Amino acid sequence: MDIQAQISFDLNQEKIGKVFKCVIDRKEGEYFVGRTEFDSPDVDNEVLVEASKHYLKTGDFVMLKITDATEFDLYAEPVQN
């Protein structure tokens, strides 16, 4: 598990600064929780957006820029058009 966590961390670090099309699944605590178009629910990364800074609607697809990453979570902000 330690080896896999490091692999996941390294891969997620490469996503920082990139923009992904994400679907917003739910609001949980202080975050809207979504996933990229490449991630499966309950298996892959979750993308977290601070609800105090941004309002997103569940079920919407949003372009999100990854600002930080851990082993299993990506932190993002909506891209302004």
PDB file of N, CA, C and O in Angstrom:
ATOM      1  N   MET A   1       0.831  -1.192   0.000  1.00  0.00           N
ATOM      2  CA  MET A   1       0.000   0.000   0.000  1.00  0.00           C
ATOM      3  C   MET A   1       0.874   1.253   0.000  1.00  0.00           C
ATOM      4  O   MET A   1       0.506   2.249  -0.611  1.00  0.00           O
ATOM      5  N   ASP A   2       2.010   1.210   0.708  1.00  0.00           N
ATOM      6  CA  ASP A   2       2.903   2.370   0.733  1.00  0.00           C
ATOM      7  C   ASP A   2       3.453   2.685  -0.654  1.00  0.00           C
ATOM      8  O   ASP A   2       3.542   3.849  -1.049  1.00  0.00           O
ATOM      9  N   ILE A   3       3.801   1.643  -1.391  1.00  0.00           N
ATOM     10  CA  ILE A   3       4.319   1.837  -2.746  1.00  0.00           C
ATOM     11  C   ILE A   3       3.237   2.424  -3.642  1.00  0.00           C
ATOM     12  O   ILE A   3       3.480   3.365  -4.399  1.00  0.00           O
ATOM     13  N   GLN A   4       2.011   1.901  -3.541  1.00  0.00           N
ATOM     14  CA  GLN A   4       0.918   2.414  -4.363  1.00  0.00           C
ATOM     15  C   GLN A   4       0.587   3.861  -3.999  1.00  0.00           C
ATOM     16  O   GLN A   4       0.302   4.679  -4.871  1.00  0.00           O
ATOM     17  N   ALA A   5       0.626   4.193  -2.718  1.00  0.00           N
ATOM     18  CA  ALA A   5       0.357   5.570  -2.294  1.00  0.00           C
ATOM     19  C   ALA A   5       1.390   6.519  -2.899  1.00  0.00           C
ATOM     20  O   ALA A   5       1.041   7.618  -3.354  1.00  0.00           O
ATOM     21  N   GLN A   6       2.647   6.115  -2.955  1.00  0.00           N
ATOM     22  CA  GLN A   6       3.688   6.966  -3.537  1.00  0.00           C
ATOM     23  C   GLN A   6       3.485   7.126  -5.044  1.00  0.00           C
ATOM     24  O   GLN A   6       3.643   8.217  -5.586  1.00  0.00           O
ATOM     25  N   ILE A   7       3.118   6.034  -5.710  1.00  0.00           N
ATOM     26  CA  ILE A   7       2.841   6.099  -7.158  1.00  0.00           C
ATOM     27  C   ILE A   7       1.678   7.049  -7.419  1.00  0.00           C
ATOM     28  O   ILE A   7       1.749   7.908  -8.304  1.00  0.00           O
ATOM     29  N   SER A   8       0.616   6.910  -6.651  1.00  0.00           N
ATOM     30  CA  SER A   8      -0.549   7.772  -6.814  1.00  0.00           C
ATOM     31  C   SER A   8      -0.189   9.231  -6.540  1.00  0.00           C
ATOM     32  O   SER A   8      -0.609  10.132  -7.276  1.00  0.00           O
ATOM     33  N   PHE A   9       0.589   9.481  -5.499  1.00  0.00           N
ATOM     34  CA  PHE A   9       1.022  10.838  -5.168  1.00  0.00           C
ATOM     35  C   PHE A   9       1.799  11.443  -6.335  1.00  0.00           C
ATOM     36  O   PHE A   9       1.540  12.574  -6.754  1.00  0.00           O
ATOM     37  N   ASP A  10       2.758  10.693  -6.868  1.00  0.00           N
ATOM     38  CA  ASP A  10       3.577  11.184  -7.976  1.00  0.00           C
ATOM     39  C   ASP A  10       2.716  11.504  -9.201  1.00  0.00           C
ATOM     40  O   ASP A  10       2.894  12.548  -9.840  1.00  0.00           O
ATOM     41  N   LEU A  11       1.787  10.613  -9.534  1.00  0.00           N
ATOM     42  CA  LEU A  11       0.910  10.852 -10.686  1.00  0.00           C
ATOM     43  C   LEU A  11       0.020  12.072 -10.458  1.00  0.00           C
ATOM     44  O   LEU A  11      -0.202  12.869 -11.377  1.00  0.00           O
ATOM     45  N   ASN A  12      -0.491  12.227  -9.252  1.00  0.00           N
ATOM     46  CA  ASN A  12      -1.355  13.364  -8.953  1.00  0.00           C
ATOM     47  C   ASN A  12      -0.584  14.681  -8.975  1.00  0.00           C
ATOM     48  O   ASN A  12      -1.130  15.706  -9.390  1.00  0.00           O
ATOM     49  N   GLN A  13       0.661  14.675  -8.542  1.00  0.00           N
ATOM     50  CA  GLN A  13       1.472  15.885  -8.577  1.00  0.00           C
ATOM     51  C   GLN A  13       1.644  16.396 -10.012  1.00  0.00           C
ATOM     52  O   GLN A  13       1.702  17.594 -10.256  1.00  0.00           O
ATOM     53  N   GLU A  14       1.693  15.476 -10.965  1.00  0.00           N
ATOM     54  CA  GLU A  14       1.815  15.852 -12.380  1.00  0.00           C
ATOM     55  C   GLU A  14       0.563  16.555 -12.903  1.00  0.00           C
ATOM     56  O   GLU A  14       0.610  17.214 -13.936  1.00  0.00           O
ATOM     57  N   LYS A  15      -0.552  16.422 -12.208  1.00  0.00           N
ATOM     58  CA  LYS A  15      -1.811  17.035 -12.651  1.00  0.00           C
ATOM     59  C   LYS A  15      -1.949  18.489 -12.200  1.00  0.00           C
ATOM     60  O   LYS A  15      -2.809  19.214 -12.709  1.00  0.00           O
ATOM     61  N   ILE A  16      -1.112  18.923 -11.258  1.00  0.00           N
ATOM     62  CA  ILE A  16      -1.199  20.298 -10.768  1.00  0.00           C
ATOM     63  C   ILE A  16      -0.950  21.267 -11.923  1.00  0.00           C
ATOM     64  O   ILE A  16      -0.001  21.113 -12.687  1.00  0.00           O
ATOM     65  N   GLY A  17      -1.853  22.252 -12.039  1.00  0.00           N
ATOM     66  CA  GLY A  17      -1.768  23.246 -13.107  1.00  0.00           C
ATOM     67  C   GLY A  17      -2.544  22.885 -14.353  1.00  0.00           C
ATOM     68  O   GLY A  17      -2.763  23.730 -15.223  1.00  0.00           O
ATOM     69  N   LYS A  18      -2.992  21.647 -14.458  1.00  0.00           N
ATOM     70  CA  LYS A  18      -3.758  21.215 -15.630  1.00  0.00           C
ATOM     71  C   LYS A  18      -5.252  21.411 -15.396  1.00  0.00           C
ATOM     72  O   LYS A  18      -5.721  21.465 -14.267  1.00  0.00           O
ATOM     73  N   VAL A  19      -5.990  21.505 -16.489  1.00  0.00           N
ATOM     74  CA  VAL A  19      -7.440  21.717 -16.444  1.00  0.00           C
ATOM     75  C   VAL A  19      -8.134  20.445 -16.913  1.00  0.00           C
ATOM     76  O   VAL A  19      -7.749  19.859 -17.940  1.00  0.00           O
ATOM     77  N   PHE A  20      -9.156  20.028 -16.170  1.00  0.00           N
ATOM     78  CA  PHE A  20      -9.909  18.827 -16.498  1.00  0.00           C
ATOM     79  C   PHE A  20     -11.409  19.121 -16.490  1.00  0.00           C
ATOM     80  O   PHE A  20     -11.876  19.922 -15.678  1.00  0.00           O
ATOM     81  N   LYS A  21     -12.123  18.433 -17.352  1.00  0.00           N
ATOM     82  CA  LYS A  21     -13.585  18.467 -17.321  1.00  0.00           C
ATOM     83  C   LYS A  21     -14.020  17.522 -16.204  1.00  0.00           C
ATOM     84  O   LYS A  21     -13.663  16.342 -16.204  1.00  0.00           O
ATOM     85  N   CYS A  22     -14.779  18.056 -15.234  1.00  0.00           N
ATOM     86  CA  CYS A  22     -15.178  17.268 -14.063  1.00  0.00           C
ATOM     87  C   CYS A  22     -16.684  17.333 -13.869  1.00  0.00           C
ATOM     88  O   CYS A  22     -17.317  18.337 -14.185  1.00  0.00           O
ATOM     89  N   VAL A  23     -17.245  16.264 -13.344  1.00  0.00           N
ATOM     90  CA  VAL A  23     -18.643  16.252 -12.946  1.00  0.00           C
ATOM     91  C   VAL A  23     -18.684  16.414 -11.434  1.00  0.00           C
ATOM     92  O   VAL A  23     -17.873  15.831 -10.712  1.00  0.00           O
ATOM     93  N   ILE A  24     -19.617  17.237 -10.968  1.00  0.00           N
ATOM     94  CA  ILE A  24     -19.764  17.471  -9.535  1.00  0.00           C
ATOM     95  C   ILE A  24     -20.775  16.461  -8.998  1.00  0.00           C
ATOM     96  O   ILE A  24     -21.936  16.451  -9.417  1.00  0.00           O
ATOM     97  N   ASP A  25     -20.326  15.604  -8.082  1.00  0.00           N
ATOM     98  CA  ASP A  25     -21.160  14.520  -7.554  1.00  0.00           C
ATOM     99  C   ASP A  25     -21.985  14.925  -6.333  1.00  0.00           C
ATOM    100  O   ASP A  25     -23.111  14.480  -6.171  1.00  0.00           O
ATOM    101  N   ARG A  26     -21.383  15.758  -5.454  1.00  0.00           N
ATOM    102  CA  ARG A  26     -22.075  16.064  -4.195  1.00  0.00           C
ATOM    103  C   ARG A  26     -21.345  17.183  -3.470  1.00  0.00           C
ATOM    104  O   ARG A  26     -20.241  17.551  -3.834  1.00  0.00           O
ATOM    105  N   LYS A  27     -21.981  17.673  -2.407  1.00  0.00           N
ATOM    106  CA  LYS A  27     -21.329  18.582  -1.470  1.00  0.00           C
ATOM    107  C   LYS A  27     -21.142  17.805  -0.177  1.00  0.00           C
ATOM    108  O   LYS A  27     -22.063  17.182   0.323  1.00  0.00           O
ATOM    109  N   GLU A  28     -19.923  17.825   0.328  1.00  0.00           N
ATOM    110  CA  GLU A  28     -19.604  17.081   1.544  1.00  0.00           C
ATOM    111  C   GLU A  28     -18.771  17.990   2.448  1.00  0.00           C
ATOM    112  O   GLU A  28     -17.648  18.358   2.100  1.00  0.00           O
ATOM    113  N   GLY A  29     -19.333  18.366   3.573  1.00  0.00           N
ATOM    114  CA  GLY A  29     -18.627  19.268   4.480  1.00  0.00           C
ATOM    115  C   GLY A  29     -18.380  20.608   3.813  1.00  0.00           C
ATOM    116  O   GLY A  29     -19.290  21.242   3.310  1.00  0.00           O
ATOM    117  N   GLU A  30     -17.131  21.010   3.766  1.00  0.00           N
ATOM    118  CA  GLU A  30     -16.762  22.307   3.211  1.00  0.00           C
ATOM    119  C   GLU A  30     -16.364  22.249   1.745  1.00  0.00           C
ATOM    120  O   GLU A  30     -15.852  23.229   1.199  1.00  0.00           O
ATOM    121  N   TYR A  31     -16.604  21.104   1.087  1.00  0.00           N
ATOM    122  CA  TYR A  31     -16.168  20.937  -0.293  1.00  0.00           C
ATOM    123  C   TYR A  31     -17.284  20.425  -1.203  1.00  0.00           C
ATOM    124  O   TYR A  31     -18.117  19.625  -0.789  1.00  0.00           O
ATOM    125  N   PHE A  32     -17.249  20.889  -2.450  1.00  0.00           N
ATOM    126  CA  PHE A  32     -17.970  20.210  -3.515  1.00  0.00           C
ATOM    127  C   PHE A  32     -17.032  19.105  -3.980  1.00  0.00           C
ATOM    128  O   PHE A  32     -15.828  19.325  -4.126  1.00  0.00           O
ATOM    129  N   VAL A  33     -17.577  17.915  -4.184  1.00  0.00           N
ATOM    130  CA  VAL A  33     -16.773  16.747  -4.542  1.00  0.00           C
ATOM    131  C   VAL A  33     -17.152  16.306  -5.946  1.00  0.00           C
ATOM    132  O   VAL A  33     -18.330  16.098  -6.258  1.00  0.00           O
ATOM    133  N   GLY A  34     -16.146  16.182  -6.781  1.00  0.00           N
ATOM    134  CA  GLY A  34     -16.375  15.742  -8.154  1.00  0.00           C
ATOM    135  C   GLY A  34     -15.309  14.757  -8.572  1.00  0.00           C
ATOM    136  O   GLY A  34     -14.527  14.270  -7.756  1.00  0.00           O
ATOM    137  N   ARG A  35     -15.296  14.486  -9.873  1.00  0.00           N
ATOM    138  CA  ARG A  35     -14.278  13.594 -10.432  1.00  0.00           C
ATOM    139  C   ARG A  35     -14.044  13.975 -11.883  1.00  0.00           C
ATOM    140  O   ARG A  35     -14.934  14.516 -12.540  1.00  0.00           O
ATOM    141  N   THR A  36     -12.851  13.712 -12.351  1.00  0.00           N
ATOM    142  CA  THR A  36     -12.551  14.035 -13.737  1.00  0.00           C
ATOM    143  C   THR A  36     -13.275  13.051 -14.653  1.00  0.00           C
ATOM    144  O   THR A  36     -13.769  12.010 -14.200  1.00  0.00           O
ATOM    145  N   GLU A  37     -13.280  13.373 -15.915  1.00  0.00           N
ATOM    146  CA  GLU A  37     -13.919  12.488 -16.885  1.00  0.00           C
ATOM    147  C   GLU A  37     -13.182  11.157 -17.013  1.00  0.00           C
ATOM    148  O   GLU A  37     -13.697  10.213 -17.597  1.00  0.00           O
ATOM    149  N   PHE A  38     -11.987  11.069 -16.426  1.00  0.00           N
ATOM    150  CA  PHE A  38     -11.194   9.838 -16.510  1.00  0.00           C
ATOM    151  C   PHE A  38     -11.311   8.968 -15.264  1.00  0.00           C
ATOM    152  O   PHE A  38     -10.741   7.882 -15.213  1.00  0.00           O
ATOM    153  N   ASP A  39     -12.008   9.447 -14.231  1.00  0.00           N
ATOM    154  CA  ASP A  39     -12.052   8.751 -12.945  1.00  0.00           C
ATOM    155  C   ASP A  39     -13.416   8.120 -12.677  1.00  0.00           C
ATOM    156  O   ASP A  39     -14.448   8.725 -12.950  1.00  0.00           O
ATOM    157  N   SER A  40     -13.382   6.931 -12.102  1.00  0.00           N
ATOM    158  CA  SER A  40     -14.604   6.216 -11.732  1.00  0.00           C
ATOM    159  C   SER A  40     -14.991   6.553 -10.294  1.00  0.00           C
ATOM    160  O   SER A  40     -14.121   6.747  -9.444  1.00  0.00           O
ATOM    161  N   PRO A  41     -16.296   6.588 -10.015  1.00  0.00           N
ATOM    162  CA  PRO A  41     -16.713   6.859  -8.635  1.00  0.00           C
ATOM    163  C   PRO A  41     -16.262   5.751  -7.689  1.00  0.00           C
ATOM    164  O   PRO A  41     -16.209   4.586  -8.064  1.00  0.00           O
ATOM    165  N   ASP A  42     -15.933   6.121  -6.462  1.00  0.00           N
ATOM    166  CA  ASP A  42     -15.575   5.190  -5.381  1.00  0.00           C
ATOM    167  C   ASP A  42     -14.294   4.403  -5.629  1.00  0.00           C
ATOM    168  O   ASP A  42     -13.963   3.531  -4.838  1.00  0.00           O
ATOM    169  N   VAL A  43     -13.583   4.680  -6.723  1.00  0.00           N
ATOM    170  CA  VAL A  43     -12.362   3.939  -7.022  1.00  0.00           C
ATOM    171  C   VAL A  43     -11.178   4.885  -7.198  1.00  0.00           C
ATOM    172  O   VAL A  43     -10.121   4.664  -6.635  1.00  0.00           O
ATOM    173  N   ASP A  44     -11.380   5.937  -7.974  1.00  0.00           N
ATOM    174  CA  ASP A  44     -10.291   6.838  -8.344  1.00  0.00           C
ATOM    175  C   ASP A  44     -10.313   8.118  -7.511  1.00  0.00           C
ATOM    176  O   ASP A  44     -11.082   8.254  -6.566  1.00  0.00           O
ATOM    177  N   ASN A  45      -9.473   9.045  -7.909  1.00  0.00           N
ATOM    178  CA  ASN A  45      -9.361  10.336  -7.223  1.00  0.00           C
ATOM    179  C   ASN A  45     -10.686  11.061  -7.118  1.00  0.00           C
ATOM    180  O   ASN A  45     -11.561  10.914  -7.970  1.00  0.00           O
ATOM    181  N   GLU A  46     -10.792  11.880  -6.085  1.00  0.00           N
ATOM    182  CA  GLU A  46     -11.881  12.839  -5.988  1.00  0.00           C
ATOM    183  C   GLU A  46     -11.276  14.219  -6.173  1.00  0.00           C
ATOM    184  O   GLU A  46     -10.130  14.463  -5.799  1.00  0.00           O
ATOM    185  N   VAL A  47     -12.054  15.109  -6.796  1.00  0.00           N
ATOM    186  CA  VAL A  47     -11.629  16.481  -6.990  1.00  0.00           C
ATOM    187  C   VAL A  47     -12.432  17.330  -6.013  1.00  0.00           C
ATOM    188  O   VAL A  47     -13.665  17.290  -6.008  1.00  0.00           O
ATOM    189  N   LEU A  48     -11.737  18.083  -5.171  1.00  0.00           N
ATOM    190  CA  LEU A  48     -12.368  18.865  -4.119  1.00  0.00           C
ATOM    191  C   LEU A  48     -12.263  20.355  -4.436  1.00  0.00           C
ATOM    192  O   LEU A  48     -11.187  20.849  -4.760  1.00  0.00           O
ATOM    193  N   VAL A  49     -13.403  21.053  -4.322  1.00  0.00           N
ATOM    194  CA  VAL A  49     -13.465  22.495  -4.561  1.00  0.00           C
ATOM    195  C   VAL A  49     -14.065  23.138  -3.322  1.00  0.00           C
ATOM    196  O   VAL A  49     -15.140  22.727  -2.864  1.00  0.00           O
ATOM    197  N   GLU A  50     -13.383  24.142  -2.775  1.00  0.00           N
ATOM    198  CA  GLU A  50     -13.855  24.798  -1.557  1.00  0.00           C
ATOM    199  C   GLU A  50     -15.204  25.472  -1.786  1.00  0.00           C
ATOM    200  O   GLU A  50     -15.335  26.353  -2.624  1.00  0.00           O
ATOM    201  N   ALA A  51     -16.199  25.042  -1.012  1.00  0.00           N
ATOM    202  CA  ALA A  51     -17.560  25.575  -1.158  1.00  0.00           C
ATOM    203  C   ALA A  51     -17.661  27.008  -0.659  1.00  0.00           C
ATOM    204  O   ALA A  51     -18.532  27.755  -1.103  1.00  0.00           O
ATOM    205  N   SER A  52     -16.776  27.421   0.237  1.00  0.00           N
ATOM    206  CA  SER A  52     -16.818  28.796   0.749  1.00  0.00           C
ATOM    207  C   SER A  52     -16.347  29.806  -0.291  1.00  0.00           C
ATOM    208  O   SER A  52     -16.658  30.981  -0.202  1.00  0.00           O
ATOM    209  N   LYS A  53     -15.627  29.329  -1.307  1.00  0.00           N
ATOM    210  CA  LYS A  53     -15.098  30.208  -2.355  1.00  0.00           C
ATOM    211  C   LYS A  53     -15.862  30.104  -3.670  1.00  0.00           C
ATOM    212  O   LYS A  53     -15.871  31.042  -4.458  1.00  0.00           O
ATOM    213  N   HIS A  54     -16.451  28.944  -3.936  1.00  0.00           N
ATOM    214  CA  HIS A  54     -17.080  28.699  -5.235  1.00  0.00           C
ATOM    215  C   HIS A  54     -18.394  27.954  -5.040  1.00  0.00           C
ATOM    216  O   HIS A  54     -18.479  27.053  -4.205  1.00  0.00           O
ATOM    217  N   TYR A  55     -19.393  28.316  -5.859  1.00  0.00           N
ATOM    218  CA  TYR A  55     -20.657  27.590  -5.829  1.00  0.00           C
ATOM    219  C   TYR A  55     -20.752  26.743  -7.089  1.00  0.00           C
ATOM    220  O   TYR A  55     -20.608  27.250  -8.206  1.00  0.00           O
ATOM    221  N   LEU A  56     -20.984  25.457  -6.917  1.00  0.00           N
ATOM    222  CA  LEU A  56     -21.139  24.527  -8.031  1.00  0.00           C
ATOM    223  C   LEU A  56     -22.425  23.745  -7.831  1.00  0.00           C
ATOM    224  O   LEU A  56     -22.854  23.525  -6.700  1.00  0.00           O
ATOM    225  N   LYS A  57     -23.025  23.312  -8.919  1.00  0.00           N
ATOM    226  CA  LYS A  57     -24.260  22.543  -8.846  1.00  0.00           C
ATOM    227  C   LYS A  57     -23.978  21.061  -9.062  1.00  0.00           C
ATOM    228  O   LYS A  57     -23.257  20.691  -9.986  1.00  0.00           O
ATOM    229  N   THR A  58     -24.567  20.241  -8.214  1.00  0.00           N
ATOM    230  CA  THR A  58     -24.449  18.791  -8.357  1.00  0.00           C
ATOM    231  C   THR A  58     -24.977  18.371  -9.728  1.00  0.00           C
ATOM    232  O   THR A  58     -26.031  18.818 -10.163  1.00  0.00           O
ATOM    233  N   GLY A  59     -24.226  17.527 -10.404  1.00  0.00           N
ATOM    234  CA  GLY A  59     -24.608  17.032 -11.719  1.00  0.00           C
ATOM    235  C   GLY A  59     -24.039  17.834 -12.869  1.00  0.00           C
ATOM    236  O   GLY A  59     -24.037  17.364 -14.002  1.00  0.00           O
ATOM    237  N   ASP A  60     -23.540  19.034 -12.587  1.00  0.00           N
ATOM    238  CA  ASP A  60     -22.965  19.860 -13.648  1.00  0.00           C
ATOM    239  C   ASP A  60     -21.557  19.397 -13.995  1.00  0.00           C
ATOM    240  O   ASP A  60     -20.818  18.898 -13.143  1.00  0.00           O
ATOM    241  N   PHE A  61     -21.186  19.601 -15.263  1.00  0.00           N
ATOM    242  CA  PHE A  61     -19.810  19.426 -15.698  1.00  0.00           C
ATOM    243  C   PHE A  61     -19.147  20.790 -15.639  1.00  0.00           C
ATOM    244  O   PHE A  61     -19.715  21.782 -16.093  1.00  0.00           O
ATOM    245  N   VAL A  62     -17.943  20.835 -15.064  1.00  0.00           N
ATOM    246  CA  VAL A  62     -17.237  22.090 -14.848  1.00  0.00           C
ATOM    247  C   VAL A  62     -15.775  21.895 -15.236  1.00  0.00           C
ATOM    248  O   VAL A  62     -15.193  20.842 -14.960  1.00  0.00           O
ATOM    249  N   MET A  63     -15.192  22.911 -15.856  1.00  0.00           N
ATOM    250  CA  MET A  63     -13.754  22.879 -16.134  1.00  0.00           C
ATOM    251  C   MET A  63     -13.042  23.339 -14.865  1.00  0.00           C
ATOM    252  O   MET A  63     -13.269  24.447 -14.381  1.00  0.00           O
ATOM    253  N   LEU A  64     -12.190  22.454 -14.318  1.00  0.00           N
ATOM    254  CA  LEU A  64     -11.500  22.735 -13.067  1.00  0.00           C
ATOM    255  C   LEU A  64      -9.987  22.664 -13.269  1.00  0.00           C
ATOM    256  O   LEU A  64      -9.483  21.739 -13.909  1.00  0.00           O
ATOM    257  N   LYS A  65      -9.290  23.646 -12.691  1.00  0.00           N
ATOM    258  CA  LYS A  65      -7.828  23.658 -12.713  1.00  0.00           C
ATOM    259  C   LYS A  65      -7.324  23.093 -11.394  1.00  0.00           C
ATOM    260  O   LYS A  65      -7.714  23.560 -10.320  1.00  0.00           O
ATOM    261  N   ILE A  66      -6.468  22.099 -11.470  1.00  0.00           N
ATOM    262  CA  ILE A  66      -5.924  21.451 -10.283  1.00  0.00           C
ATOM    263  C   ILE A  66      -4.880  22.373  -9.654  1.00  0.00           C
ATOM    264  O   ILE A  66      -3.937  22.804 -10.324  1.00  0.00           O
ATOM    265  N   THR A  67      -5.072  22.671  -8.360  1.00  0.00           N
ATOM    266  CA  THR A  67      -4.178  23.587  -7.657  1.00  0.00           C
ATOM    267  C   THR A  67      -3.283  22.875  -6.648  1.00  0.00           C
ATOM    268  O   THR A  67      -2.255  23.404  -6.256  1.00  0.00           O
ATOM    269  N   ASP A  68      -3.682  21.674  -6.213  1.00  0.00           N
ATOM    270  CA  ASP A  68      -2.893  20.915  -5.240  1.00  0.00           C
ATOM    271  C   ASP A  68      -3.324  19.454  -5.328  1.00  0.00           C
ATOM    272  O   ASP A  68      -4.395  19.145  -5.878  1.00  0.00           O
ATOM    273  N   ALA A  69      -2.503  18.565  -4.781  1.00  0.00           N
ATOM    274  CA  ALA A  69      -2.820  17.139  -4.866  1.00  0.00           C
ATOM    275  C   ALA A  69      -2.186  16.380  -3.710  1.00  0.00           C
ATOM    276  O   ALA A  69      -1.098  16.713  -3.251  1.00  0.00           O
ATOM    277  N   THR A  70      -2.912  15.355  -3.249  1.00  0.00           N
ATOM    278  CA  THR A  70      -2.385  14.410  -2.270  1.00  0.00           C
ATOM    279  C   THR A  70      -2.390  13.034  -2.932  1.00  0.00           C
ATOM    280  O   THR A  70      -2.619  12.928  -4.136  1.00  0.00           O
ATOM    281  N   GLU A  71      -2.214  11.993  -2.133  1.00  0.00           N
ATOM    282  CA  GLU A  71      -2.192  10.649  -2.717  1.00  0.00           C
ATOM    283  C   GLU A  71      -3.496  10.282  -3.413  1.00  0.00           C
ATOM    284  O   GLU A  71      -3.494   9.614  -4.436  1.00  0.00           O
ATOM    285  N   PHE A  72      -4.629  10.710  -2.832  1.00  0.00           N
ATOM    286  CA  PHE A  72      -5.908  10.241  -3.354  1.00  0.00           C
ATOM    287  C   PHE A  72      -6.897  11.346  -3.665  1.00  0.00           C
ATOM    288  O   PHE A  72      -8.021  11.064  -4.078  1.00  0.00           O
ATOM    289  N   ASP A  73      -6.522  12.608  -3.465  1.00  0.00           N
ATOM    290  CA  ASP A  73      -7.421  13.724  -3.719  1.00  0.00           C
ATOM    291  C   ASP A  73      -6.726  14.786  -4.546  1.00  0.00           C
ATOM    292  O   ASP A  73      -5.521  15.011  -4.419  1.00  0.00           O
ATOM    293  N   LEU A  74      -7.538  15.448  -5.368  1.00  0.00           N
ATOM    294  CA  LEU A  74      -7.071  16.606  -6.128  1.00  0.00           C
ATOM    295  C   LEU A  74      -7.865  17.808  -5.641  1.00  0.00           C
ATOM    296  O   LEU A  74      -9.060  17.712  -5.409  1.00  0.00           O
ATOM    297  N   TYR A  75      -7.211  18.947  -5.483  1.00  0.00           N
ATOM    298  CA  TYR A  75      -7.864  20.186  -5.087  1.00  0.00           C
ATOM    299  C   TYR A  75      -7.878  21.108  -6.292  1.00  0.00           C
ATOM    300  O   TYR A  75      -6.878  21.185  -7.021  1.00  0.00           O
ATOM    301  N   ALA A  76      -9.013  21.784  -6.512  1.00  0.00           N
ATOM    302  CA  ALA A  76      -9.152  22.535  -7.742  1.00  0.00           C
ATOM    303  C   ALA A  76      -9.985  23.793  -7.557  1.00  0.00           C
ATOM    304  O   ALA A  76     -10.667  23.958  -6.549  1.00  0.00           O
ATOM    305  N   GLU A  77      -9.924  24.643  -8.601  1.00  0.00           N
ATOM    306  CA  GLU A  77     -10.749  25.834  -8.696  1.00  0.00           C
ATOM    307  C   GLU A  77     -11.344  25.886 -10.087  1.00  0.00           C
ATOM    308  O   GLU A  77     -10.698  25.472 -11.055  1.00  0.00           O
ATOM    309  N   PRO A  78     -12.567  26.404 -10.212  1.00  0.00           N
ATOM    310  CA  PRO A  78     -13.176  26.527 -11.533  1.00  0.00           C
ATOM    311  C   PRO A  78     -12.364  27.475 -12.420  1.00  0.00           C
ATOM    312  O   PRO A  78     -11.800  28.458 -11.943  1.00  0.00           O
ATOM    313  N   VAL A  79     -12.317  27.156 -13.699  1.00  0.00           N
ATOM    314  CA  VAL A  79     -11.657  28.017 -14.669  1.00  0.00           C
ATOM    315  C   VAL A  79     -12.667  29.078 -15.093  1.00  0.00           C
ATOM    316  O   VAL A  79     -13.793  28.756 -15.474  1.00  0.00           O
ATOM    317  N   GLN A  80     -12.244  30.313 -15.022  1.00  0.00           N
ATOM    318  CA  GLN A  80     -13.122  31.424 -15.437  1.00  0.00           C
ATOM    319  C   GLN A  80     -13.009  31.613 -16.944  1.00  0.00           C
ATOM    320  O   GLN A  80     -11.920  31.666 -17.479  1.00  0.00           O
ATOM    321  N   ASN A  81     -14.170  31.699 -17.600  1.00  0.00           N
ATOM    322  CA  ASN A  81     -14.169  31.919 -19.061  1.00  0.00           C
ATOM    323  C   ASN A  81     -14.106  33.381 -19.376  1.00  0.00           C
ATOM    324  O   ASN A  81     -14.624  34.212 -18.780  1.00  0.00           O
TER     325      ASN A  81
END
